Coordinates of C-alpha atoms and ligand atoms in Angstrom, one line a residue:
M1 CA 22.1 37.3 1.5
T2 CA 24.8 34.8 0.4
F3 CA 22.7 31.8 -0.3
S4 CA 23.3 31.0 -4.0
H5 CA 22.7 27.2 -4.3
A6 CA 20.4 25.7 -6.9
H7 CA 19.5 22.7 -4.7
L8 CA 19.6 21.6 -1.0
L9 CA 21.0 18.2 -1.3
G10 CA 23.1 18.1 1.9
I11 CA 24.9 20.1 4.6
E12 CA 28.2 19.2 3.1
P13 CA 28.3 21.8 0.3
L14 CA 26.9 24.6 2.6
A15 CA 29.1 27.4 4.0
P16 CA 28.5 28.7 7.6
A17 CA 27.0 31.9 6.0
D18 CA 24.5 29.8 4.1
I19 CA 23.4 28.0 7.2
T20 CA 23.0 31.3 9.0
A21 CA 21.0 32.8 6.1
I22 CA 18.5 29.9 6.3
L23 CA 18.2 30.1 10.1
D24 CA 17.7 33.8 10.1
L25 CA 14.9 33.7 7.6
A26 CA 13.4 30.7 9.4
D27 CA 13.2 32.8 12.6
E28 CA 10.9 35.2 10.6
Y29 CA 8.7 32.3 9.5
V30 CA 8.4 31.0 13.1
A31 CA 6.8 34.3 13.9
L32 CA 4.5 34.1 10.9
N33 CA 3.5 30.5 11.8
R34 CA 2.4 31.7 15.3
R35 CA -0.1 34.3 13.8
D36 CA -3.7 33.5 13.0
V37 CA -3.2 34.3 9.3
K38 CA -0.2 32.2 8.3
H39 CA 0.0 33.1 4.6
A40 CA 2.9 34.6 2.7
D41 CA 3.4 34.5 -1.1
A42 CA 7.1 33.7 -1.5
L43 CA 6.1 30.6 -3.6
K44 CA 3.0 32.0 -5.2
G45 CA 2.4 30.5 -8.7
L46 CA 5.1 27.8 -8.2
T47 CA 4.5 24.0 -8.1
Q48 CA 6.0 21.9 -5.4
I49 CA 6.0 18.1 -5.8
N50 CA 6.7 15.8 -2.8
M51 CA 8.1 12.4 -3.8
F52 CA 8.6 10.1 -0.8
F53 CA 9.9 6.7 -1.8
E54 CA 10.1 5.9 1.9
N55 CA 7.4 6.3 4.5
S56 CA 7.3 9.5 6.4
T57 CA 4.8 11.3 8.6
R58 CA 6.3 14.4 10.0
T59 CA 8.8 15.3 7.3
Q60 CA 6.3 15.0 4.5
A61 CA 3.5 16.9 6.5
S62 CA 6.0 19.6 7.4
F63 CA 7.1 20.1 3.7
E64 CA 3.5 20.1 2.6
L65 CA 2.5 22.7 5.2
A66 CA 5.5 24.8 4.5
G67 CA 4.7 24.9 0.7
K68 CA 1.0 25.7 1.3
R69 CA 1.8 28.5 3.8
L70 CA 4.0 30.2 1.1
G71 CA 1.4 29.9 -1.6
A72 CA 2.7 27.0 -3.7
D73 CA 0.6 24.4 -5.4
V74 CA 1.6 21.3 -3.5
M75 CA 1.2 17.8 -4.8
N76 CA 2.1 14.6 -3.0
M77 CA 3.1 11.7 -5.3
A78 CA 2.5 8.3 -3.7
M79 CA 5.6 6.3 -4.4
Q80 CA 5.4 2.7 -3.3
A81 CA 8.6 1.2 -1.9
S82 CA 7.9 -1.8 -4.1
S83 CA 8.1 0.3 -7.3
I84 CA 11.7 1.2 -6.7
K85 CA 13.8 -0.7 -9.1
K86 CA 17.0 0.6 -10.7
G87 CA 18.7 3.9 -11.6
E88 CA 16.9 3.6 -15.0
T89 CA 13.5 3.9 -13.3
L90 CA 14.7 7.0 -11.5
I91 CA 15.7 8.6 -14.8
D92 CA 12.3 7.8 -16.2
T93 CA 10.7 9.4 -13.2
A94 CA 12.8 12.5 -13.8
M95 CA 11.6 12.7 -17.4
T96 CA 8.0 12.4 -16.4
L97 CA 8.5 15.1 -13.8
N98 CA 10.1 17.5 -16.3
A99 CA 7.0 17.2 -18.4
M100 CA 4.9 18.5 -15.5
H101 CA 7.1 21.6 -15.0
P102 CA 7.5 21.5 -11.2
D103 CA 9.6 24.3 -9.6
L104 CA 10.4 22.6 -6.3
L105 CA 10.9 18.9 -5.9
V106 CA 11.2 17.3 -2.4
V107 CA 12.5 13.8 -2.4
R108 CA 13.1 11.1 0.2
H109 CA 14.7 7.9 -1.1
P110 CA 16.1 4.8 0.6
H111 CA 19.3 4.8 -1.5
S112 CA 22.2 7.1 -0.6
G113 CA 22.9 9.4 -3.6
A114 CA 19.5 8.8 -5.3
V115 CA 18.4 12.4 -4.7
D116 CA 21.6 13.8 -6.1
L117 CA 21.1 11.8 -9.2
L118 CA 17.6 13.0 -9.7
A119 CA 18.8 16.6 -9.2
Q120 CA 21.1 16.2 -12.2
K121 CA 18.2 15.2 -14.4
V122 CA 15.3 17.6 -13.5
R123 CA 14.9 21.2 -14.4
C124 CA 13.9 22.5 -10.9
A125 CA 15.2 23.0 -7.4
V126 CA 15.6 19.8 -5.5
L127 CA 15.4 19.4 -1.7
N128 CA 16.7 16.2 -0.1
A129 CA 14.3 15.0 2.5
G130 CA 16.5 12.1 3.5
D131 CA 18.5 9.7 1.2
G132 CA 19.5 6.3 2.7
R133 CA 22.2 6.8 5.4
H134 CA 23.6 9.8 3.6
E135 CA 22.1 13.2 4.5
H136 CA 18.9 14.8 5.8
P137 CA 19.8 18.5 5.6
T138 CA 16.5 20.0 6.7
Q139 CA 16.5 17.9 9.9
A140 CA 20.0 19.2 10.8
L141 CA 18.9 22.8 10.0
L142 CA 15.8 22.5 12.2
D143 CA 17.9 21.0 15.0
A144 CA 20.3 23.9 14.6
L145 CA 17.5 26.4 14.8
T146 CA 16.1 24.7 17.9
I147 CA 19.5 24.7 19.6
R148 CA 20.2 28.4 18.6
R149 CA 16.8 29.5 20.1
A150 CA 17.2 27.4 23.3
K151 CA 20.9 28.2 23.9
G152 CA 21.1 31.7 22.4
R153 CA 24.0 30.7 20.2
L154 CA 25.1 27.9 17.8
H155 CA 28.9 27.8 18.4
R156 CA 31.2 26.6 21.2
L157 CA 28.6 24.2 22.6
N158 CA 29.2 20.6 23.7
I159 CA 26.8 18.4 21.9
A160 CA 26.3 14.7 22.3
I161 CA 24.7 12.6 19.5
C162 CA 23.7 9.3 21.0
G163 CA 22.6 5.9 19.8
D164 CA 22.4 4.3 16.3
I165 CA 25.0 6.5 14.6
A166 CA 25.8 3.9 11.9
H167 CA 22.4 3.9 10.3
S168 CA 21.6 7.6 10.8
R169 CA 21.5 10.3 8.1
V170 CA 20.3 12.6 10.9
A171 CA 23.6 12.0 12.8
R172 CA 25.7 12.6 9.6
S173 CA 24.0 15.9 8.6
N174 CA 24.1 17.1 12.2
L175 CA 27.7 16.4 12.8
L176 CA 28.6 18.2 9.5
L177 CA 26.5 21.2 10.4
L178 CA 27.6 21.4 14.1
G179 CA 31.2 21.0 13.1
K180 CA 31.0 23.8 10.5
M181 CA 29.5 26.1 13.2
E182 CA 32.5 25.3 15.5
N183 CA 30.9 23.2 18.2
R184 CA 32.4 20.2 20.0
V185 CA 30.5 17.1 18.9
R186 CA 30.7 13.8 20.8
L187 CA 29.2 10.6 19.4
I188 CA 28.0 8.0 21.9
G189 CA 26.9 4.5 21.1
P190 CA 27.8 0.8 21.2
P191 CA 30.8 -0.1 18.9
T192 CA 28.4 -2.2 16.7
L193 CA 26.5 1.0 15.9
M194 CA 29.5 3.3 15.5
P195 CA 31.1 3.6 12.0
A196 CA 34.9 3.2 11.9
Q197 CA 37.2 6.2 12.0
M198 CA 34.7 8.7 13.2
Q199 CA 37.5 10.5 15.0
D200 CA 38.7 11.7 11.5
F201 CA 35.6 13.9 11.4
G202 CA 37.0 15.8 14.4
V203 CA 34.6 14.3 16.9
E204 CA 35.1 12.4 20.2
V205 CA 33.7 8.9 20.4
Y206 CA 32.4 7.2 23.5
D207 CA 30.8 3.9 24.2
D208 CA 30.1 4.7 27.9
M209 CA 27.1 7.0 27.9
R210 CA 27.7 8.5 31.4
E211 CA 31.2 9.5 30.5
G212 CA 30.1 10.9 27.1
L213 CA 27.3 13.0 28.6
K214 CA 29.5 14.7 31.1
D215 CA 28.9 18.5 30.9
V216 CA 27.2 18.6 27.6
D217 CA 24.8 21.4 26.6
V218 CA 22.8 19.4 24.2
V219 CA 21.8 15.7 24.2
M220 CA 20.6 14.5 20.8
M221 CA 19.0 11.1 20.9
L222 CA 18.6 8.9 17.8
R223 CA 16.0 6.2 16.9
L224 CA 17.2 2.7 16.8
Q225 CA 16.8 2.2 13.0
K226 CA 15.7 -1.4 13.0
E227 CA 14.6 -1.3 9.4
R228 CA 18.2 -0.6 8.3
M229 CA 19.7 -3.4 10.3
D230 CA 20.1 -6.9 8.8
G231 CA 21.7 -8.6 11.8
G232 CA 22.2 -8.6 15.5
F233 CA 23.6 -5.1 16.3
I234 CA 22.3 -5.2 19.9
P235 CA 21.9 -8.0 22.4
S236 CA 18.3 -7.0 23.2
E237 CA 16.2 -3.8 23.4
R238 CA 16.1 -4.2 27.2
E239 CA 19.9 -4.4 27.4
Y240 CA 20.2 -1.4 24.9
Y241 CA 17.9 0.7 27.1
H242 CA 19.9 -0.2 30.1
R243 CA 23.2 1.0 28.6
Y244 CA 22.2 3.6 26.0
G245 CA 18.6 4.7 26.8
L246 CA 18.3 8.2 28.1
D247 CA 16.8 8.3 31.6
G248 CA 17.0 10.7 34.5
E249 CA 20.0 9.0 36.0
K250 CA 22.2 9.3 32.9
L251 CA 20.9 12.8 32.0
A252 CA 22.1 14.0 35.4
Y253 CA 25.7 13.7 34.0
A254 CA 24.9 16.5 31.4
K255 CA 24.8 20.2 32.3
E256 CA 21.9 21.1 34.6
D257 CA 20.4 23.2 31.8
A258 CA 21.1 20.7 29.0
I259 CA 18.3 20.2 26.4
V260 CA 17.1 16.9 25.1
M261 CA 16.3 16.4 21.4
H262 CA 15.0 13.5 19.3
P263 CA 14.1 13.7 15.5
G264 CA 11.2 11.4 15.9
P265 CA 9.6 8.9 15.6
M266 CA 10.6 7.9 19.1
N267 CA 10.8 4.4 20.6
R268 CA 9.9 5.1 24.2
G269 CA 11.6 2.7 26.6
V270 CA 14.2 1.7 23.9
E271 CA 16.4 4.8 23.3
I272 CA 14.6 7.3 25.6
D273 CA 12.5 7.2 28.8
G274 CA 9.0 8.6 28.1
E275 CA 9.1 10.8 31.1
I276 CA 12.2 12.6 29.9
A277 CA 10.7 13.0 26.4
D278 CA 7.7 14.7 27.9
D279 CA 9.5 16.9 30.5
I280 CA 8.9 20.4 29.2
N281 CA 11.8 21.7 31.2
R282 CA 14.3 19.5 29.4
S283 CA 12.8 18.2 26.2
V284 CA 12.6 20.4 23.1
I285 CA 11.2 17.7 20.9
Q286 CA 8.0 19.6 20.2
D287 CA 10.0 22.7 19.3
Q288 CA 11.9 20.7 16.8
V289 CA 8.6 19.9 15.0
E290 CA 7.7 23.6 15.0
M291 CA 11.1 24.7 13.8
G292 CA 10.8 22.1 11.0
V293 CA 8.0 23.9 9.2
A294 CA 9.8 27.2 9.5
V295 CA 13.1 25.9 8.3
R296 CA 11.5 24.2 5.3
M297 CA 9.7 27.5 4.4
A298 CA 13.0 29.3 4.6
A299 CA 14.9 26.8 2.5
M300 CA 12.2 26.7 -0.2
D301 CA 11.9 30.5 -0.3
L302 CA 15.7 30.9 -0.8
L303 CA 15.9 28.2 -3.5
A304 CA 12.9 29.7 -5.3
R305 CA 14.6 33.2 -5.3
N306 CA 17.6 31.6 -7.0
L307 CA 15.5 29.6 -9.4
R308 CA 13.7 32.8 -10.5
A309 CA 16.9 34.7 -10.9
R310 CA 18.5 31.9 -13.0
R311 CA 15.4 31.7 -15.2
A312 CA 15.4 35.5 -15.7
E313 CA 19.0 35.4 -16.7
A314 CA 18.4 32.6 -19.2
V315 CA 15.6 34.7 -20.8
E316 CA 17.9 37.7 -21.0
G317 CA 20.7 35.6 -22.5
A318 CA 18.4 34.0 -25.1
Ligands
LIG401 C1 14.4 10.7 10.7 C2 14.7 10.1 9.3 O1 13.7 9.7 8.6 O2 15.8 10.0 8.9 N1 13.1 11.0 10.9 C3 12.6 12.2 10.5 O3 12.9 12.7 9.5 N2 11.8 12.9 11.4 C4 15.0 9.8 11.7 C5 14.4 8.5 11.9 O4 13.7 7.9 11.1 O5 14.7 7.9 13.0

């Protein structure tokens, strides 16, 4: 086991061996989650606090379930978006948290970098559940596990990430992870939703979806993140669907056995045709949700092992 990190703040600091360690352990937790009795005690006695400064359904539920299945005491703190003020407030939050002695802290925040800042101030392991447009590491890991199980490998695949790349932390974490594991990543989207200089990341960029989808193994769709847009990035949703919505006709350009993914929540009829999303022969969207719980169990388990080891060392050294 090589995983030696204190926090899971992003994919960027992870080595390929770290990624493999999380996915291998997650595979074991997938098996546990399919049993009638789903309890293990990797986090027994530990306190997990979930702090979501941004709305979330599946990610928060997934982290909560993951912690409970591993025996942690899990608490959800309701953080109203309106209560977010400045960095100072975040530091105060950290001080309050330290006084409660949590062991694992799961944070989602609308500002890129806010979770890193918090991690520097608290005395526990921090997991980033999405910060602004920056990173969403557990989403990329659950996507990776879904791909590895569906395709039998996680290298030398052609993977297209499609849609609103500019506003997406999911796209960013995924392209980092898939690149580290030596896949060929293509980004497809309208120029208004494509950050500049993406080619520098070693990816191919397309604005024609049919061309971009040619012979890919994996089609990863993204939600049109309207809440992060402050102007007219697209002419209309109808026009967007026409050019960039995944339907049967466009999917036919991908490999015959290509899988379709979406992190949720989906805008049916905007970025994806409902029939494709529900097609159990192509869509692995439900598998992504299942893998999400297992990946979060694995990540928290590995971080808790390191936390315990560090605390034991500190006691010995004292
Ligand atoms: C993603 C997120 O919040 O970044 N959703 C998720 O975690 N399931 C993607 C999105 O909101 O579109």
